[in-house]
Short mmCIF file of C-alpha atoms in Angstrom, two decimals:
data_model
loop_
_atom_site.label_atom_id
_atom_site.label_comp_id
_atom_site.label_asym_id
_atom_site.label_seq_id
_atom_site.Cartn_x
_atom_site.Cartn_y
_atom_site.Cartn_z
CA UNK Q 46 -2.03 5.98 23.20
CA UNK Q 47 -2.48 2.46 24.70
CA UNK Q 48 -6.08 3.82 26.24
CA UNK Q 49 -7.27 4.63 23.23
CA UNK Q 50 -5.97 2.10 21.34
CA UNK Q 51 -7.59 -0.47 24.07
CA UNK Q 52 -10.95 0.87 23.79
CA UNK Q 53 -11.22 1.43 20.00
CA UNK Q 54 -9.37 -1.48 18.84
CA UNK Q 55 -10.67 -4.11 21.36
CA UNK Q 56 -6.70 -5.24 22.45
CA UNK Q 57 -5.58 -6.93 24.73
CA UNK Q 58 -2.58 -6.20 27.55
CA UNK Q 59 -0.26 -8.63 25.59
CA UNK Q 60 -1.02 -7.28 21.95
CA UNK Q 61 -0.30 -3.62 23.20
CA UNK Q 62 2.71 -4.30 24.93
CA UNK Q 63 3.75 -6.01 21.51
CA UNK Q 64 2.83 -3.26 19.62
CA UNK Q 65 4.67 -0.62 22.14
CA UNK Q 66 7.49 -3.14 22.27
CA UNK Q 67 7.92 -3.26 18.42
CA UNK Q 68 8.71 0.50 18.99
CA UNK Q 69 11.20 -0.11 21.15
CA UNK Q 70 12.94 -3.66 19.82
CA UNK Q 71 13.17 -2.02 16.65
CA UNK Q 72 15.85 0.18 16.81
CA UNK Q 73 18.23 -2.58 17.67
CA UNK Q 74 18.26 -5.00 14.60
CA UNK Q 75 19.41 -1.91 12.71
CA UNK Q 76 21.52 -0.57 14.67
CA UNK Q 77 25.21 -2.10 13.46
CA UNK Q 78 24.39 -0.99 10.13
CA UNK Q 79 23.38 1.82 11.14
CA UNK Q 80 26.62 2.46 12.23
CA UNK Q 81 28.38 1.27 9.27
CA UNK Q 82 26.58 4.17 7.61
CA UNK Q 83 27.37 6.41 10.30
CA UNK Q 84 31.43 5.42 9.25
CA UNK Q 85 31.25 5.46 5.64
CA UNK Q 86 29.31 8.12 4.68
CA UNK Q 87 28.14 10.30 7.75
CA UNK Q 88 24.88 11.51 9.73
CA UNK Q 89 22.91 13.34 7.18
CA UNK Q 90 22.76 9.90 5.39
CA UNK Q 91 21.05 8.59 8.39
CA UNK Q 92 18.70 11.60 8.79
CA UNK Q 93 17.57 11.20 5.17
CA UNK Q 94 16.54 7.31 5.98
CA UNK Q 95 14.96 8.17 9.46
CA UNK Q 96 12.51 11.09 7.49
CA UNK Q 97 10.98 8.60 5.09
CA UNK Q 98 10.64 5.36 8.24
CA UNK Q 99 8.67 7.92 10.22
CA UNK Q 100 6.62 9.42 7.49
CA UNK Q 101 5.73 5.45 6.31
CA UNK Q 102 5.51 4.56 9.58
CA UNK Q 103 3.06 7.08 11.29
CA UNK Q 104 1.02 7.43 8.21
CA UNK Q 105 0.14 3.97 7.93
CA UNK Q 106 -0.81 3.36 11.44
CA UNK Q 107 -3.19 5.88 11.59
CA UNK Q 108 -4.61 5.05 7.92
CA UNK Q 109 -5.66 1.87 10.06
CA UNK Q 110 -7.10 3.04 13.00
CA UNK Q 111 -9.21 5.98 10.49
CA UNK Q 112 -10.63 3.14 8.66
CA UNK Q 113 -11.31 0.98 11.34
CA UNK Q 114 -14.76 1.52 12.99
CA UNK Q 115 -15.48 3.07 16.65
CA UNK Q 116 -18.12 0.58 17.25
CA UNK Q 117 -15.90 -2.63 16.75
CA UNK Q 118 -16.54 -5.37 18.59
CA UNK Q 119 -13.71 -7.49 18.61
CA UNK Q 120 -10.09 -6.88 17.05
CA UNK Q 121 -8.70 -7.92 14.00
CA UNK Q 122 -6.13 -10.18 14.15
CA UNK Q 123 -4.48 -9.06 10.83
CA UNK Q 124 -5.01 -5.29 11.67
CA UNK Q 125 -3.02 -6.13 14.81
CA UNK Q 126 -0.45 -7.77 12.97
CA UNK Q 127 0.41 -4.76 10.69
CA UNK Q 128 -0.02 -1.71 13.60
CA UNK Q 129 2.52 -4.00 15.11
CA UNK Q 130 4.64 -3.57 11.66
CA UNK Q 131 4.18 -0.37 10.99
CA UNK Q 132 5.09 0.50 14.67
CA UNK Q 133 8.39 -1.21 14.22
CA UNK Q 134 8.90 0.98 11.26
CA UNK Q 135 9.11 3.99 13.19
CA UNK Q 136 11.69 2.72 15.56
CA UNK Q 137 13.76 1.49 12.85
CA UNK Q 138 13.73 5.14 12.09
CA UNK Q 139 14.42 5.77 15.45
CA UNK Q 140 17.73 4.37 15.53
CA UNK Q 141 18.83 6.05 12.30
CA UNK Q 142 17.60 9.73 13.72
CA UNK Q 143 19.42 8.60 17.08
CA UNK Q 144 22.53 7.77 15.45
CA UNK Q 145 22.96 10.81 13.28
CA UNK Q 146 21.95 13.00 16.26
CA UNK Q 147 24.81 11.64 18.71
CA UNK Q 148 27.79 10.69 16.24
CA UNK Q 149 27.34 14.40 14.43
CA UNK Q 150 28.26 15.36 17.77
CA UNK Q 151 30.62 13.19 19.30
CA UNK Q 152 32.49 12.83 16.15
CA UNK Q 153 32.65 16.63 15.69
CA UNK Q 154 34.06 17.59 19.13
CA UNK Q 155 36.09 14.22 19.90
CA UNK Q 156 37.65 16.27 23.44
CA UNK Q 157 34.42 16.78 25.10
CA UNK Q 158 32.91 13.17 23.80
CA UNK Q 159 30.41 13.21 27.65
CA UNK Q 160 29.20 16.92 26.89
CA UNK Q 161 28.66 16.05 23.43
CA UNK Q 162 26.89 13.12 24.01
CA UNK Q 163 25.00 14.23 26.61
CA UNK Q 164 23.72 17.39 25.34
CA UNK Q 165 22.12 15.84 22.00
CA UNK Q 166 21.23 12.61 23.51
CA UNK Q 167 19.25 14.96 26.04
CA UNK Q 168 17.23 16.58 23.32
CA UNK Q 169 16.15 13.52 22.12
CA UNK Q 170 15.30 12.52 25.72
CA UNK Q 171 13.41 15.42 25.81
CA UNK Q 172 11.04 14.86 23.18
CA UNK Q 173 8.94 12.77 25.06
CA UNK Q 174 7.98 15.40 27.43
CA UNK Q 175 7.35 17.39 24.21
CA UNK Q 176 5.21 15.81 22.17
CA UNK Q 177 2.92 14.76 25.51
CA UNK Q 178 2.96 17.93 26.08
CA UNK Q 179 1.41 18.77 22.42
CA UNK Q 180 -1.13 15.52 22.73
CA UNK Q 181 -2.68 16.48 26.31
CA UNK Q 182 -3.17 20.21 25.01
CA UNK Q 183 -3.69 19.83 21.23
CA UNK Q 184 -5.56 16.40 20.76
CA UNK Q 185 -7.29 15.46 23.74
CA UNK Q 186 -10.61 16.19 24.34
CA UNK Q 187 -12.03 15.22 28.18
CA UNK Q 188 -14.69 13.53 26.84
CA UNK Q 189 -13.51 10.90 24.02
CA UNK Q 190 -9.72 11.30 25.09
CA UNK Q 191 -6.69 11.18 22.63
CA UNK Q 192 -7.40 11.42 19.32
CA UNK Q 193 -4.84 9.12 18.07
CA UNK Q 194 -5.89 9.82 14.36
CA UNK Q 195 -4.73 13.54 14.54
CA UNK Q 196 -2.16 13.20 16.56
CA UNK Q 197 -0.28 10.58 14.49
CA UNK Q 198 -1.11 12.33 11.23
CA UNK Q 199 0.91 15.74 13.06
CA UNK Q 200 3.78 13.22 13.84
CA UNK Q 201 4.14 11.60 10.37
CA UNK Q 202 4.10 14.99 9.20
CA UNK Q 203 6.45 16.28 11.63
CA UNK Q 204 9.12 13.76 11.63
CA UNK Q 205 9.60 13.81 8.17
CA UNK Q 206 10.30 17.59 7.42
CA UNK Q 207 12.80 17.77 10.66
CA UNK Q 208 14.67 14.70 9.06
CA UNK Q 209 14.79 16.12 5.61
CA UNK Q 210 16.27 19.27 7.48
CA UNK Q 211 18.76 16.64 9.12
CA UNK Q 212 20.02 15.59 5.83
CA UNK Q 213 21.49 19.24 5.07
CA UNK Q 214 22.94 19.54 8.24
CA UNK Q 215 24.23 16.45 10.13
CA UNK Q 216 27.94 16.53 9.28
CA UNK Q 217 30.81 15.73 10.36
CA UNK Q 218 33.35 18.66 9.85
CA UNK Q 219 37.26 18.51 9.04
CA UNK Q 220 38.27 21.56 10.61
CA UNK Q 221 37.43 21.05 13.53
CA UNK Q 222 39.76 18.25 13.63
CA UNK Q 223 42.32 20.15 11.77
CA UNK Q 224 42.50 22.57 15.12
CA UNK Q 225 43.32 19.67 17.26
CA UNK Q 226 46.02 18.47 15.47
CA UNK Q 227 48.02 21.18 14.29
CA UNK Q 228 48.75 23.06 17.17
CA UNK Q 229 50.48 19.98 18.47
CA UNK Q 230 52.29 19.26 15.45
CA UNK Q 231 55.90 20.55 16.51
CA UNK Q 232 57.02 19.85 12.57
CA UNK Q 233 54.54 22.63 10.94
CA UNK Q 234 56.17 25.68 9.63
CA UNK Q 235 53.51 28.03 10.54
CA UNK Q 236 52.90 26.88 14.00
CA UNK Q 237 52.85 30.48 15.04
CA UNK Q 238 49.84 31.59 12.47
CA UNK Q 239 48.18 27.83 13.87
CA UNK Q 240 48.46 28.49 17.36
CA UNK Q 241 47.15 32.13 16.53
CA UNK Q 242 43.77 30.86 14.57
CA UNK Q 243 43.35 27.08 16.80
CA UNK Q 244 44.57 27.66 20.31
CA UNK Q 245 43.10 29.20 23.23
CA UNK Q 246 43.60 33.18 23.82
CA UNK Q 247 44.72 32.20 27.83
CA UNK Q 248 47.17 29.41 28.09
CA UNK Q 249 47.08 26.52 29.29
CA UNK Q 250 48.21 25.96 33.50
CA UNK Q 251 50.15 23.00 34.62
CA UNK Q 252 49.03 21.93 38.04
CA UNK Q 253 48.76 18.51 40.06
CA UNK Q 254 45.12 18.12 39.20
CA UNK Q 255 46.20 17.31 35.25
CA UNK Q 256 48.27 14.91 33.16
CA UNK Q 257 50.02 15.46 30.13
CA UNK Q 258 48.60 12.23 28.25
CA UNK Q 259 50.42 10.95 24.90
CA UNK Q 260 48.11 8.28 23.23
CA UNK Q 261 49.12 5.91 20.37
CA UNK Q 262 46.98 3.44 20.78
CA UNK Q 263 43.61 4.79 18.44
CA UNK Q 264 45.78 3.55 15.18
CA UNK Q 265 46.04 0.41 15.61
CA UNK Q 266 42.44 -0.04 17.07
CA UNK Q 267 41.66 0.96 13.63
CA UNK Q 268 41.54 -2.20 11.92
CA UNK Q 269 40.68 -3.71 14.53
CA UNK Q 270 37.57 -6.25 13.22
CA UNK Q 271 33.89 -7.14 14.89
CA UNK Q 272 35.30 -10.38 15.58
CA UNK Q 273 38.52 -8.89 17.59
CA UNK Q 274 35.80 -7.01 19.39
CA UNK Q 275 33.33 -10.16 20.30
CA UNK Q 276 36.30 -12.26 21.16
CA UNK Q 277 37.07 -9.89 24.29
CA UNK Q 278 35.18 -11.12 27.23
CA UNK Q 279 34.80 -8.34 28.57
CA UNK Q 280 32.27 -6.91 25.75
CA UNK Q 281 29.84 -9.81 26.67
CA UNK Q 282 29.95 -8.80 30.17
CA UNK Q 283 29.15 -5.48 29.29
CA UNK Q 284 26.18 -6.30 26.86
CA UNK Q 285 24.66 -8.02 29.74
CA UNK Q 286 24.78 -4.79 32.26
CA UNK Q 287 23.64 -2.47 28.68
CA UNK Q 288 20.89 -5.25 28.43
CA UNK Q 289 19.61 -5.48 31.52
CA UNK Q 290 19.43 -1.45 32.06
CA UNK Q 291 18.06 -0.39 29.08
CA UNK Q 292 15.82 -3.45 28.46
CA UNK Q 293 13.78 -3.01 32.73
CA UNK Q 294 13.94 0.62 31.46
CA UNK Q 295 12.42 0.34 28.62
CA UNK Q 296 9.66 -2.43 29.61
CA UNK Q 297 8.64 0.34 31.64
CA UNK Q 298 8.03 3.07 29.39
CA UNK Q 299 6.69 0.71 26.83
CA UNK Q 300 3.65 -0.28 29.59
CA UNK Q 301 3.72 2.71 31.67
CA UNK Q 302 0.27 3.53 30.53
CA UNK Q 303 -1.28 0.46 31.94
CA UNK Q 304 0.99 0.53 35.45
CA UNK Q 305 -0.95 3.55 35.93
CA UNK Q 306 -4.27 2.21 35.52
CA UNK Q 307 -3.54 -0.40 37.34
CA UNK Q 308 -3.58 2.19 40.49
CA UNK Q 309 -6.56 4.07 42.05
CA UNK Q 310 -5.92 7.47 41.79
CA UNK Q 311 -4.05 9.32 44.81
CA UNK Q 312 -6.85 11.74 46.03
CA UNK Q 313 -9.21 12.19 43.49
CA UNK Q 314 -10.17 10.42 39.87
CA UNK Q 315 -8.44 11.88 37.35
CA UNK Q 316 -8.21 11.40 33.41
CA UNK Q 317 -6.01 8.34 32.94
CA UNK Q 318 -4.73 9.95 29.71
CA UNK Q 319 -3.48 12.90 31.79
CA UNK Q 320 -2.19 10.58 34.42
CA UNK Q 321 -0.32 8.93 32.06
CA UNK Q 322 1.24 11.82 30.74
CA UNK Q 323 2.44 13.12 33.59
CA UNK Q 324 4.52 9.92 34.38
CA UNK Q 325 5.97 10.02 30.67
CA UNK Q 326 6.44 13.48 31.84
CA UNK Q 327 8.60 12.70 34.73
CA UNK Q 328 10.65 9.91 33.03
CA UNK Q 329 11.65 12.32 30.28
CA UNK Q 330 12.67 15.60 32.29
CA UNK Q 331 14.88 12.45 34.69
CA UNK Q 332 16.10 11.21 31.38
CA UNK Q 333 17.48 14.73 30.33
CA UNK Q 334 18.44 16.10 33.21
CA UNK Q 335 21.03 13.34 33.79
CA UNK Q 336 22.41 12.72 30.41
CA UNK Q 337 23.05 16.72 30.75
CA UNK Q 338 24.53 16.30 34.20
CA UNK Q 339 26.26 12.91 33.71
CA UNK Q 340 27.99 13.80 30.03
CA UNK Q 341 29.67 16.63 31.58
CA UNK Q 342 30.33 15.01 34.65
CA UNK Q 343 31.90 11.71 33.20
CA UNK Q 344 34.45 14.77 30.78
CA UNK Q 345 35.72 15.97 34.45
CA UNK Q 346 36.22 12.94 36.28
CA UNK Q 347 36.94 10.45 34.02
CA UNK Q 348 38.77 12.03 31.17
CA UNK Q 349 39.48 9.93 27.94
CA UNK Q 350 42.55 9.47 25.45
CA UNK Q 351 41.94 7.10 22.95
CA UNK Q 352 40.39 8.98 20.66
CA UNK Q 353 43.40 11.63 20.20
CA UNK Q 354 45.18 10.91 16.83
CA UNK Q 355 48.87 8.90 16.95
CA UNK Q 356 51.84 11.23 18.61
CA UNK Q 357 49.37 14.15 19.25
CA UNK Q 358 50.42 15.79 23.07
CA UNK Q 359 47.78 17.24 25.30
CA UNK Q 360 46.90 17.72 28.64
CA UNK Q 361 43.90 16.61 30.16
CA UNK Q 362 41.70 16.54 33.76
CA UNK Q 363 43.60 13.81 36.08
CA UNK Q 364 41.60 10.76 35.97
CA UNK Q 365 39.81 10.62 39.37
CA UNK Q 366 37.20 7.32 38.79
CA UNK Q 367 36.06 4.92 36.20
CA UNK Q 368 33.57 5.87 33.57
CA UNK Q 369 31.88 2.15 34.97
CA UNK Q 370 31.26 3.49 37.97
CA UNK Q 371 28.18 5.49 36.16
CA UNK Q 372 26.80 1.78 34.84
CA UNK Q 373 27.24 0.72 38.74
CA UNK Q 374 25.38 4.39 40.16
CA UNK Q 375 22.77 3.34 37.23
CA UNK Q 376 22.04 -0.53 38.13
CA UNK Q 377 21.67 0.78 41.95
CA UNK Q 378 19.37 3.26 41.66
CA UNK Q 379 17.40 0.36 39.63
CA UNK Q 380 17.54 -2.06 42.39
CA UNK Q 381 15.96 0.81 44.73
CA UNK Q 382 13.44 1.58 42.57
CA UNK Q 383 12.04 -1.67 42.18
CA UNK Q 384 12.06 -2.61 45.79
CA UNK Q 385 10.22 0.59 46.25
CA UNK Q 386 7.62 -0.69 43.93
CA UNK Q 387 7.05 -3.94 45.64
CA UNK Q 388 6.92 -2.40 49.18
CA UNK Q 389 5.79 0.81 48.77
CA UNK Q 390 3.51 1.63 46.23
CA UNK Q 391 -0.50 1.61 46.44
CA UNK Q 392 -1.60 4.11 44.32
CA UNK Q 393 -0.91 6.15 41.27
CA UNK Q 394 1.01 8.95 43.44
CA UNK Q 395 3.70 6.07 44.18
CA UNK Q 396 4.46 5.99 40.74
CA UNK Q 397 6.80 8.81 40.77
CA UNK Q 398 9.57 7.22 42.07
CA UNK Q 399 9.66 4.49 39.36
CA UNK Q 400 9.48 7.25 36.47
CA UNK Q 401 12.06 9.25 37.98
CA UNK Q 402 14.42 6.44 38.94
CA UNK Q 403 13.77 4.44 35.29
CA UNK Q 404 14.96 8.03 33.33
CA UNK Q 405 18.09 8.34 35.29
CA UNK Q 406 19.15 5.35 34.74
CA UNK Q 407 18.62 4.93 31.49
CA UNK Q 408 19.59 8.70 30.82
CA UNK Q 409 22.98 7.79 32.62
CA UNK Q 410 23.71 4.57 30.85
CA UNK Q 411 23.50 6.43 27.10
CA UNK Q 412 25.46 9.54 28.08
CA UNK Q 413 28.37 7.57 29.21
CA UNK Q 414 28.15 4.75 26.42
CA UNK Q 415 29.72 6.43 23.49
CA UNK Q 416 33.08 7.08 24.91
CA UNK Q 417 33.09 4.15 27.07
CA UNK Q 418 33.48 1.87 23.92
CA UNK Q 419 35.72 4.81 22.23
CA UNK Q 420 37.84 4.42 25.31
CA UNK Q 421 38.55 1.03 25.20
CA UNK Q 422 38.01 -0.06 21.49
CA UNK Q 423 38.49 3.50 19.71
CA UNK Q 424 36.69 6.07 17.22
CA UNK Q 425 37.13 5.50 13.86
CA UNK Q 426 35.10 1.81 14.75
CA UNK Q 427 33.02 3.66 17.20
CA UNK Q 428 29.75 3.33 15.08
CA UNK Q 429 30.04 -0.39 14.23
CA UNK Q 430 30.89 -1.20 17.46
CA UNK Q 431 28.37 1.04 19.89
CA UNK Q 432 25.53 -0.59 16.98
CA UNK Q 433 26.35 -4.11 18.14
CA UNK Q 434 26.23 -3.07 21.75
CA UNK Q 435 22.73 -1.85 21.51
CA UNK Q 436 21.82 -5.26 19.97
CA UNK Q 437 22.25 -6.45 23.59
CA UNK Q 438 18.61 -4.51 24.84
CA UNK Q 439 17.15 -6.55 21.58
CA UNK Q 440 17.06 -9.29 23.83
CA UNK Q 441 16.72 -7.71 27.37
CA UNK Q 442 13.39 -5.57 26.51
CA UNK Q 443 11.02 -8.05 24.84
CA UNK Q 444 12.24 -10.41 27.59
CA UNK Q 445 11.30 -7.71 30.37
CA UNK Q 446 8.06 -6.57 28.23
CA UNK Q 447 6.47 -9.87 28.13
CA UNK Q 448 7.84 -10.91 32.02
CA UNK Q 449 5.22 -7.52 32.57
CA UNK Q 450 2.92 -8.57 30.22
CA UNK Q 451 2.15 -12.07 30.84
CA UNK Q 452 2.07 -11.03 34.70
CA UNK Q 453 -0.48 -8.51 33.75
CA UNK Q 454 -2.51 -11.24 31.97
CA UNK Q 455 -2.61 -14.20 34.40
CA UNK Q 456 -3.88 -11.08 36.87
CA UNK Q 457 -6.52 -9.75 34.62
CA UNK Q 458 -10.40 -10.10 35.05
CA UNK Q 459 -11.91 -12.64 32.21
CA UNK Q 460 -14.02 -10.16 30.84
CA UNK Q 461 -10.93 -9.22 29.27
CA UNK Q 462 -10.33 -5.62 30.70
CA UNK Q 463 -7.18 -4.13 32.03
CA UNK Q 464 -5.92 -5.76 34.90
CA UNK Q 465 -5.94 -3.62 38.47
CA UNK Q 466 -4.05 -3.63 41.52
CA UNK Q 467 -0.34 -4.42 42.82
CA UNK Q 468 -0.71 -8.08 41.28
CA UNK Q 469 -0.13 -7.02 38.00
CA UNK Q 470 3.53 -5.98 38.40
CA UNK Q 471 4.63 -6.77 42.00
CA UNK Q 472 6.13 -10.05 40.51
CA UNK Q 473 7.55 -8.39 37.42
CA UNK Q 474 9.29 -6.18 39.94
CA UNK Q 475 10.60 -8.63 42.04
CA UNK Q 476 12.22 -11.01 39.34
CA UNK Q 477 13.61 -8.10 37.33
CA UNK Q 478 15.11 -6.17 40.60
CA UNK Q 479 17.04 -9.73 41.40
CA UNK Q 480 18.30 -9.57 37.51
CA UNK Q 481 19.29 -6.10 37.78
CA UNK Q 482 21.61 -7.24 41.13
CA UNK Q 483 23.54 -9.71 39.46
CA UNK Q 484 24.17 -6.42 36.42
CA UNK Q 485 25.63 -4.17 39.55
CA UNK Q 486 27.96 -7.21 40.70
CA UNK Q 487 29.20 -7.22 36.48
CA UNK Q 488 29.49 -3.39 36.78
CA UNK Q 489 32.06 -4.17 40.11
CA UNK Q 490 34.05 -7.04 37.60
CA UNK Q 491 34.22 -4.39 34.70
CA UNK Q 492 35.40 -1.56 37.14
CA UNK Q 493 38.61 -4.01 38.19
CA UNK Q 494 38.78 -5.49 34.65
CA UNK Q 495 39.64 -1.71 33.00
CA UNK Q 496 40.78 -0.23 35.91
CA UNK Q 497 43.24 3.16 34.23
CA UNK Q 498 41.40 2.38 30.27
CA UNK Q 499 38.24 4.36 31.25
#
């Protein structure tokens, strides 16, 4: 939308990036409580308060860009202010769908915490691809672009209903709990009619590849307190690898719109809205391919125990590598990108690479997060806790967003248009490519530090 929004709305590089980055920044300040409601009272709750941020959210941004007129001159300060607002509405209602998406499923099948994760984190990765998908073929037109009125009016719309549907369906369901217990519960009369209704029809192979695992330790992480949690040195270092992923990630879908106009095309002009797309395009099918591959992937390798209840017995993959060593694969494929976009890229057909490498890692880094902190500070917190994590990007995107933005600025022609050629992000590159360095050296401390916990 930033094209449109540009032309119609007279703004400049630093007032879109705030208004994209109040989409972003705004799931974080939520996010603890969040998951507080996530603990207490489950995921429809959350569902319900996502489907009336979006509908408030969307519908009031476009009620002011419909009233505002096409032949404006110069932007409105105070019409800034509240698209910015009402932009940081929807993410609030971001985080609340995002939450009751994931927990609903990592709560309900606790075993397979990576599949479950990444499957449902990969839908909403998805969506991106989506709804471009429905803007390039539904509401553009070749010769005035996106219309951004329509198109926001179908997503206030949208949202809402799909939420509302959320609220009847995201819980979190006993009996599927029940069915991991019991059959391990040596004391229960009718074991035989459990095992008969609970346990798999082929039995279960002993074999050097496994370990029978007996975990105790999910009880008394249970009362554990925030404070317990922020005291452990560790969790800073870890906010500082989650911040500086997610928050270069996210600076660059929040401006990919103007990277790519930055560029002459490859071969031949093309529609920047359709350029545009395509690069959304590519960061979303990266960013669900690899929470689909890595959530799996992270169950076999890296198995985890803490979230079986106290005294239950079962046996589980032998633990062949760190779930860290995902944050580390993550931070390096970062570090490649960005050197590729300081030597290597010169026009808009470069720009693969960074779309691709930005939705793996960020793809990877939320697929393994979940059980991560489960693993090492247990479930029954694992809301609260994996909420005050993702305060950590609240810093590292706005600090990333405005590093691109003020770059952009100090590059741009006076007239006021959008700034062109390497210039604009080469040095946005460069600093955040040494940042994201020093996260892959904290991914090597936090790989020793846990060494055998995850």
């Amino acid at each position: 939308m930033s094209p449109a929004l540009a032309t119609h709305l007279k703004l400049t590089q630093p007032q879109l990036t705030t208004i994209a980055l109040a989409g972003m920044i705004g799931q974080y300040p939520f996010s603890a409580f969040a998951g507080k409601v996530i603990d207490y009272y489950g995921p429809w709750a959350c569902s319900l308060v996502s489907a009336g941020l979006f509908s408030a959210g969307f519908g009031l941004f476009v009620r002011e860009i419909a009233k505002t007129p096409i032949d404006t001159v110069a932007y409105n300060s105070s019409l800034y202010h509240r698209l910015t607002v009402y932009f940081f509405v929807c993410s609030v209602g971001t985080v609340f769908s995002y939450f009751s998406s994931v927990f609903a499923a990592s709560k309900n099948f606790p075993r397979y915490m990576g599949l479950a994760t990444g499957a449902s984190t990969a839908l909403f990765g998805l969506s991106p691809t989506f709804l471009s998908t429905v803007a390039t073929r539904y509401f553009y037109h070749p010769d005035t672009g996106l219309d951004v009125v329509h198109f926001l009016q179908f997503l206030a719309f949208l949202c809402g209903c799909v939420h509302i549907v959320g609220g009847f369906t995201m819980h979190v369901l006993p009996p599927a709990e029940e069915c991991v217990l019991r059959p391990f519960d040596t004391d229960t009369e009718d074991q035989g009619e459990l095992e008969d209704e609970c346990t798999s029809l082929l039995p279960k192979t002993s074999s050097v590849t496994s370990v029978e695992v007996v975990s105790n330790t999910d009880d008394d992480l249970r009362s554990q307190s925030i404070l317990d949690v922020l005291k452990d040195f560790n969790f800073w270092v870890l906010a500082f690898v989650v911040s500086v992923i997610l928050g270069s990630c996210e600076m660059i879908m929040s401006n990919i719109g103007t990277i790519v106009l930055s560029l002459p095309p490859r071969y031949s002009p093309t529609g920047s809205d359709i350029a545009t797309s395509t690069q959304i395009t590519a960061i979303s099918l990266s960013n669900t391919i690899s929470r689909l591959v890595v959530g799996p992937l992270a169950d076999i390798v890296s198995p985890i125990t803490s979230h079986l209840p106290p005294g239950s017995r079962g046996v589980l993959g032998k633990h062949l590598i760190s779930r860290i060593a995902f944050l580390t694969f993550s931070s390096s494929v970062l570090i490649c990108t960005y050197l590729w976009m300081v030597v290597g890229v010169h026009s808009q057909g470069g720009l693969g690479v960074l779309s691709i490498g930005a939705g793996i890692a960020y793809g990877c880094t939320f697929a393994v997060l979940p059980s991560l902190l489960s693993s090492i500070w247990g479930i029954h917190n694992l809301g609260r806790n994996y909420g005050v994590l993702i305060y950590a990007p609240f810093l590292g995107t706005p600090a990333f967003s405005y590093l691109y933005a003020f770059v952009a600025a100090g590059h741009a022609p006076a007239d006021g248009s959008v700034c062109t050629g390497v210039e604009c992000w080469r040095a946005t590159f460069e600093v955040s490519g040494g940042i994201v360095a020093l996260a892959f050296v904290a991914t090597l401390w936090l790989w020793k530090a846990w060494r055998g916990k995850v």
